[in-house]
């Protein structure tokens, strides 16, 4: 009896152990969620694509466009690894064999093209230096729809605007291309990482010459994926070209694998290419998108989650909520020529009194970002300015005493008690937009301003940017603007926003009119106080030719000078880029360069 | 906007006249008997009182001014508004302001805009309709065709254009006459609703013109202006009262729709439509935003419609009702 | 008859033309910003803007611009006929955008129109026949509510109750019928009911009024005296006469909704033609705005024409006026 029992017990033990091992093995592999190739990665995109140039790289300026192009469709001479943080902003070779160091005193860059990098169907041939030159010519030609061609004016012969020849670009052979610049340019490699420099075959682009916004439907790929149906397009004659079936511009963009892509010409650090297909689908409705994501019907979304949804994911610390620095600053802009903001005391007092915490709350609180303390987001300075906060107040809620102290001595402080009491302080034109967050910010701004004596006449416009961008409208203060980087160099913040020479009558981005001269005021019909407006033009010129840490330090000093001494803004929010992903996404990465999903590294079960 | 098509329905016009002054007497007696209309009238009186005193009174009683955002107390850290409690009887709106106070002030906006815009529309419509109906011929054709075209215009689309242009300019449009905010809204509403009144007035004028007493007056040598002011206009007073009363709720809803779409009064001014715009974003977590302003809006328009119906019935001398 | 028809058609075309012209003028002369900025990136230069103005033909005076628009419309462009150009926002042809979105609006109108015509007339008849009874009072009470409650409020309440709380219907958004009739219906049922409420109310009131008026006429008395059943009297004689104004209004209402169901489309996020027009208007996407306005104006003109023809058949006097 005893032996049977012992045998039975042993057998049971063996079975039990075996079961445990099996279960552990099974759950272990389940828990590890094998990242494997295959599947379709579906992205729910709200309302409309909103591409600025219909996905033609020469003019495509939308961040989501950048994300898709750099990860999936358009390789460039140099690029990124499509990961978050500082590593994601680092320049790595893509089509070029190596990242070149400039010669000739920083004015010449020589790139060598990898063999084996081919255009996708239906072009099917090796990429040559002529293809890069072709695209640069399209960039230089105004008629082809370029939107950031000004970055390449540093190339000799580029700025002539005709685009027929560019003297500064030479192609000694099919695999070498040389750029000669007019002056040393510290961020030139960043400029060459932009999608507009990706090679495009002249045999196809010639059919779209002068027709901005058309080539995108027939975009020829150099990346791991291509537009579905592009291989069926007949490119033998311009009259035979039709739009690829996979991209209709309004409801969907389907990308499938590019058979001509050779992973050996690329690195897995930059692109892993797990899914077989990418579907970008326009979905009418926010609620629908987020419920589909939660159900796994969509893997990712391009939208902004409603406050309640974001709150739910945020407070439960869900791993499906992905938030990274958006490299974007939101700010109140003050017009340096318009009373009462033409007085720096008033601008400083305004920075002290504003309850920035409440402004961030209006956007969605900690789930949306954090309070901004100066102009450029810290990530772009490698956090070297993280402690710099010249207008610090307890809890970022504003301080009346500090504001009043700052106001003392202002020409508008007629009563001498630290409030803005002259008549110019009453009924000041405040330009506001009508989005949800604007409607919530305006009462806070008005209440705080009142504490230092400023009252507003609020002009609410649905779509306030065009008015803000017109200097002749003389808007003293606007609460709408935000600014994000183009690439990870502070130049992309400072030059458009604070160069006085860039002020134009229509579409102006230097809203504060920093560096405006009395002559400009006359031509632009600016009616305010144009004498002695602070300018940073010379500092901008100085910083732009430097490289490395000296460049960074130069821009950091410029940020400090602007934020604390010129005070054109009240920066209040550094927003995060937020994505909510589906439970069946097995790997996901953020692409710091574009500020969106790093499609190069995603995987779905 | 579309409820005004109700005004155009021929059956609803009640178009018969006695041509005598005792119509006023008759009207008042019939009206007094209509309990519903009397009730509606009293509701409107209450609403007018709320419009005038309600806002400041509510602010004083609760201690919460109309424009103060209590974002510490009534918004959660993520900006979502909180609901009714002992101090905020209706809860908070999207910016954290006291919804009860805002709703009371909203009455002021809605009634002011509704009444003023309707008044202007009626004034214009009266002049145009009288001229068209009385003088006939090419004047009539020109004015009527203009009205036809205006009725076919895309109302909201053109409102966007006008509102955007007038709101961005520092001093409004039409040389400062149409300032941003309330005035633009009133201008837009009056601009699009006068054709309805003009059409009705024209119809009445045409039928009165053919009546015997007008012919008699003319044969006595009365001038055109005398006929207009002495014979036709007095007979229009009754219908004009009715149609103004029926136009007001239409215009209140028009203003609410404009505010709902972000084209109306600016954020400081409380408006029921604007509050319902907030509701759209938060309605699944903040039911109070949807309920209270909506109830007040419906109550107001119901009362005016009921009153208008009652007035119309009382003015109508048809037996079979 | 033919001359009458030709005159009406010519007038219809003129109305469409004038409406387009006015819309064009409003958006060209009162712009909230330069559409060229859309294509000029974050940091435009004056040279870029000039180039884009030239490309979009915005550097010419407005009358030449309009002439160009008319010419392209008549002769067609690279997308075929009619030539409506391409959207500034999405680079897709205006025609394809309209074709993509029109089904949503058309389904919305079809469903709502069926509901409101059926129920509106039915309730109106019931009320008239049973006038002064409880049924009449309730029906007219409901009708009064229907013309007083704004669509955006009813929509939110309906969504809150039937979607968020009871989960009986799908929520906002639209599923094409090809992707699942069940889902499509689930998305459409609430917009249909909510949109039709206003019109049901109007039509009920109008039917009731008209029917009561008609039933008081002499020939009805004669029919009754002749011994016809009450049902025959009402349906054969009474309703026929009172339906004419209803038909007129129905045509106009349906046509105006083509580009005018903006509020319903916004509340339920159906993204139909009206919604697209509003969005485009706020972003200076003029080609889309003009395209949608063209659709609506054409629909209105067409419906007016149809109604006029029907009228001419029904009432010989009209033909000879």
GROMACS .gro file of N, CA and C in nm, chain A residues 325-378:
model
  162
  325UNK      N    1   0.826   6.473  -2.480
  325UNK     CA    2   0.835   6.617  -2.501
  325UNK      C    3   0.796   6.651  -2.643
  326UNK      N    4   0.705   6.746  -2.655
  326UNK     CA    5   0.659   6.783  -2.789
  326UNK      C    6   0.749   6.885  -2.854
  327UNK      N    7   0.849   6.934  -2.780
  327UNK     CA    8   0.939   7.036  -2.834
  327UNK      C    9   0.861   7.154  -2.889
  328UNK      N   10   0.761   7.196  -2.812
  328UNK     CA   11   0.673   7.303  -2.857
  328UNK      C   12   0.640   7.395  -2.741
  329UNK      N   13   0.645   7.525  -2.763
  329UNK     CA   14   0.612   7.622  -2.660
  329UNK      C   15   0.483   7.695  -2.696
  330UNK      N   16   0.395   7.710  -2.598
  330UNK     CA   17   0.274   7.791  -2.618
  330UNK      C   18   0.289   7.918  -2.535
  331UNK      N   19   0.249   8.031  -2.593
  331UNK     CA   20   0.282   8.157  -2.526
  331UNK      C   21   0.181   8.265  -2.558
  332UNK      N   22   0.178   8.368  -2.470
  332UNK     CA   23   0.105   8.490  -2.500
  332UNK      C   24   0.206   8.585  -2.564
  333UNK      N   25   0.170   8.643  -2.677
  333UNK     CA   26   0.264   8.729  -2.746
  333UNK      C   27   0.226   8.876  -2.724
  334UNK      N   28   0.325   8.958  -2.690
  334UNK     CA   29   0.301   9.099  -2.666
  334UNK      C   30   0.371   9.181  -2.774
  335UNK      N   31   0.300   9.276  -2.829
  335UNK     CA   32   0.350   9.359  -2.938
  335UNK      C   33   0.434   9.472  -2.882
  336UNK      N   34   0.565   9.468  -2.913
  336UNK     CA   35   0.657   9.565  -2.853
  336UNK      C   36   0.630   9.710  -2.896
  337UNK      N   37   0.545   9.728  -2.997
  337UNK     CA   38   0.518   9.865  -3.038
  337UNK      C   39   0.384   9.918  -2.986
  338UNK      N   40   0.301   9.830  -2.930
  338UNK     CA   41   0.164   9.871  -2.896
  338UNK      C   42   0.148   9.897  -2.748
  339UNK      N   43   0.101  10.015  -2.711
  339UNK     CA   44   0.078  10.043  -2.569
  339UNK      C   45  -0.029   9.949  -2.512
  340UNK      N   46  -0.021   9.913  -2.384
  340UNK     CA   47   0.086   9.949  -2.291
  340UNK      C   48   0.206   9.855  -2.297
  341UNK      N   49   0.209   9.763  -2.395
  341UNK     CA   50   0.315   9.662  -2.395
  341UNK      C   51   0.444   9.712  -2.458
  342UNK      N   52   0.446   9.840  -2.495
  342UNK     CA   53   0.572   9.892  -2.546
  342UNK      C   54   0.667   9.926  -2.432
  343UNK      N   55   0.617   9.912  -2.308
  343UNK     CA   56   0.702   9.942  -2.192
  343UNK      C   57   0.744   9.810  -2.127
  344UNK      N   58   0.877   9.789  -2.113
  344UNK     CA   59   0.925   9.660  -2.065
  344UNK      C   60   0.881   9.633  -1.921
  345UNK      N   61   0.857   9.738  -1.843
  345UNK     CA   62   0.808   9.716  -1.706
  345UNK      C   63   0.673   9.646  -1.709
  346UNK      N   64   0.588   9.688  -1.801
  346UNK     CA   65   0.456   9.627  -1.811
  346UNK      C   66   0.470   9.481  -1.853
  347UNK      N   67   0.560   9.455  -1.948
  347UNK     CA   68   0.575   9.317  -1.995
  347UNK      C   69   0.627   9.227  -1.884
  348UNK      N   70   0.720   9.280  -1.805
  348UNK     CA   71   0.773   9.199  -1.695
  348UNK      C   72   0.665   9.175  -1.590
  349UNK      N   73   0.591   9.282  -1.558
  349UNK     CA   74   0.484   9.267  -1.460
  349UNK      C   75   0.382   9.163  -1.507
  350UNK      N   76   0.355   9.165  -1.638
  350UNK     CA   77   0.259   9.071  -1.694
  350UNK      C   78   0.307   8.928  -1.675
  351UNK      N   79   0.438   8.905  -1.693
  351UNK     CA   80   0.493   8.772  -1.672
  351UNK      C   81   0.481   8.729  -1.526
  352UNK      N   82   0.495   8.826  -1.434
  352UNK     CA   83   0.488   8.790  -1.293
  352UNK      C   84   0.345   8.763  -1.248
  353UNK      N   85   0.249   8.835  -1.305
  353UNK     CA   86   0.113   8.823  -1.252
  353UNK      C   87   0.040   8.703  -1.308
  354UNK      N   88   0.083   8.652  -1.423
  354UNK     CA   89   0.003   8.550  -1.491
  354UNK      C   90   0.006   8.417  -1.416
  355UNK      N   91  -0.111   8.360  -1.391
  355UNK     CA   92  -0.123   8.230  -1.326
  355UNK      C   93  -0.103   8.123  -1.433
  356UNK      N   94   0.023   8.089  -1.459
  356UNK     CA   95   0.053   7.996  -1.568
  356UNK      C   96  -0.001   7.856  -1.538
  357UNK      N   97  -0.008   7.823  -1.410
  357UNK     CA   98  -0.064   7.694  -1.372
  357UNK      C   99  -0.209   7.682  -1.419
  358UNK      N  100  -0.286   7.789  -1.404
  358UNK     CA  101  -0.426   7.786  -1.448
  358UNK      C  102  -0.435   7.777  -1.600
  359UNK      N  103  -0.342   7.842  -1.671
  359UNK     CA  104  -0.343   7.835  -1.817
  359UNK      C  105  -0.318   7.692  -1.863
  360UNK      N  106  -0.224   7.625  -1.796
  360UNK     CA  107  -0.196   7.486  -1.832
  360UNK      C  108  -0.316   7.398  -1.799
  361UNK      N  109  -0.383   7.431  -1.687
  361UNK     CA  110  -0.502   7.355  -1.649
  361UNK      C  111  -0.609   7.368  -1.756
  362UNK      N  112  -0.619   7.487  -1.818
  362UNK     CA  113  -0.719   7.508  -1.923
  362UNK      C  114  -0.694   7.414  -2.040
  363UNK      N  115  -0.568   7.376  -2.061
  363UNK     CA  116  -0.535   7.286  -2.171
  363UNK      C  117  -0.558   7.141  -2.134
  364UNK      N  118  -0.562   7.110  -2.003
  364UNK     CA  119  -0.577   6.972  -1.962
  364UNK      C  120  -0.482   6.934  -1.851
  365UNK      N  121  -0.414   7.033  -1.794
  365UNK     CA  122  -0.335   7.005  -1.675
  365UNK      C  123  -0.209   6.924  -1.702
  366UNK      N  124  -0.164   6.853  -1.600
  366UNK     CA  125  -0.036   6.781  -1.610
  366UNK      C  126  -0.034   6.678  -1.722
  367UNK      N  127  -0.152   6.633  -1.764
  367UNK     CA  128  -0.155   6.534  -1.871
  367UNK      C  129  -0.117   6.594  -2.005
  368UNK      N  130  -0.116   6.727  -2.014
  368UNK     CA  131  -0.091   6.792  -2.142
  368UNK      C  132   0.051   6.844  -2.152
  369UNK      N  133   0.111   6.874  -2.040
  369UNK     CA  134   0.247   6.926  -2.046
  369UNK      C  135   0.283   6.993  -1.916
  370UNK      N  136   0.387   7.075  -1.921
  370UNK     CA  137   0.422   7.146  -1.798
  370UNK      C  138   0.446   7.292  -1.827
  371UNK      N  139   0.451   7.370  -1.720
  371UNK     CA  140   0.464   7.515  -1.734
  371UNK      C  141   0.597   7.550  -1.798
  372UNK      N  142   0.593   7.639  -1.895
  372UNK     CA  143   0.715   7.683  -1.964
  372UNK      C  144   0.778   7.798  -1.888
  373UNK      N  145   0.910   7.798  -1.881
  373UNK     CA  146   0.978   7.905  -1.807
  373UNK      C  147   1.059   7.998  -1.895
  374UNK      N  148   1.086   7.955  -2.016
  374UNK     CA  149   1.156   8.043  -2.110
  374UNK      C  150   1.116   8.003  -2.250
  375UNK      N  151   1.183   8.055  -2.349
  375UNK     CA  152   1.132   8.044  -2.485
  375UNK      C  153   1.148   7.905  -2.545
  376UNK      N  154   1.271   7.853  -2.546
  376UNK     CA  155   1.296   7.726  -2.614
  376UNK      C  156   1.281   7.609  -2.517
  377UNK      N  157   1.209   7.503  -2.556
  377UNK     CA  158   1.194   7.387  -2.464
  377UNK      C  159   1.330   7.332  -2.423
  378UNK      N  160   1.340   7.287  -2.300
  378UNK     CA  161   1.467   7.244  -2.243
  378UNK      C  162   1.536   7.135  -2.323
   0.00000   0.00000   0.00000
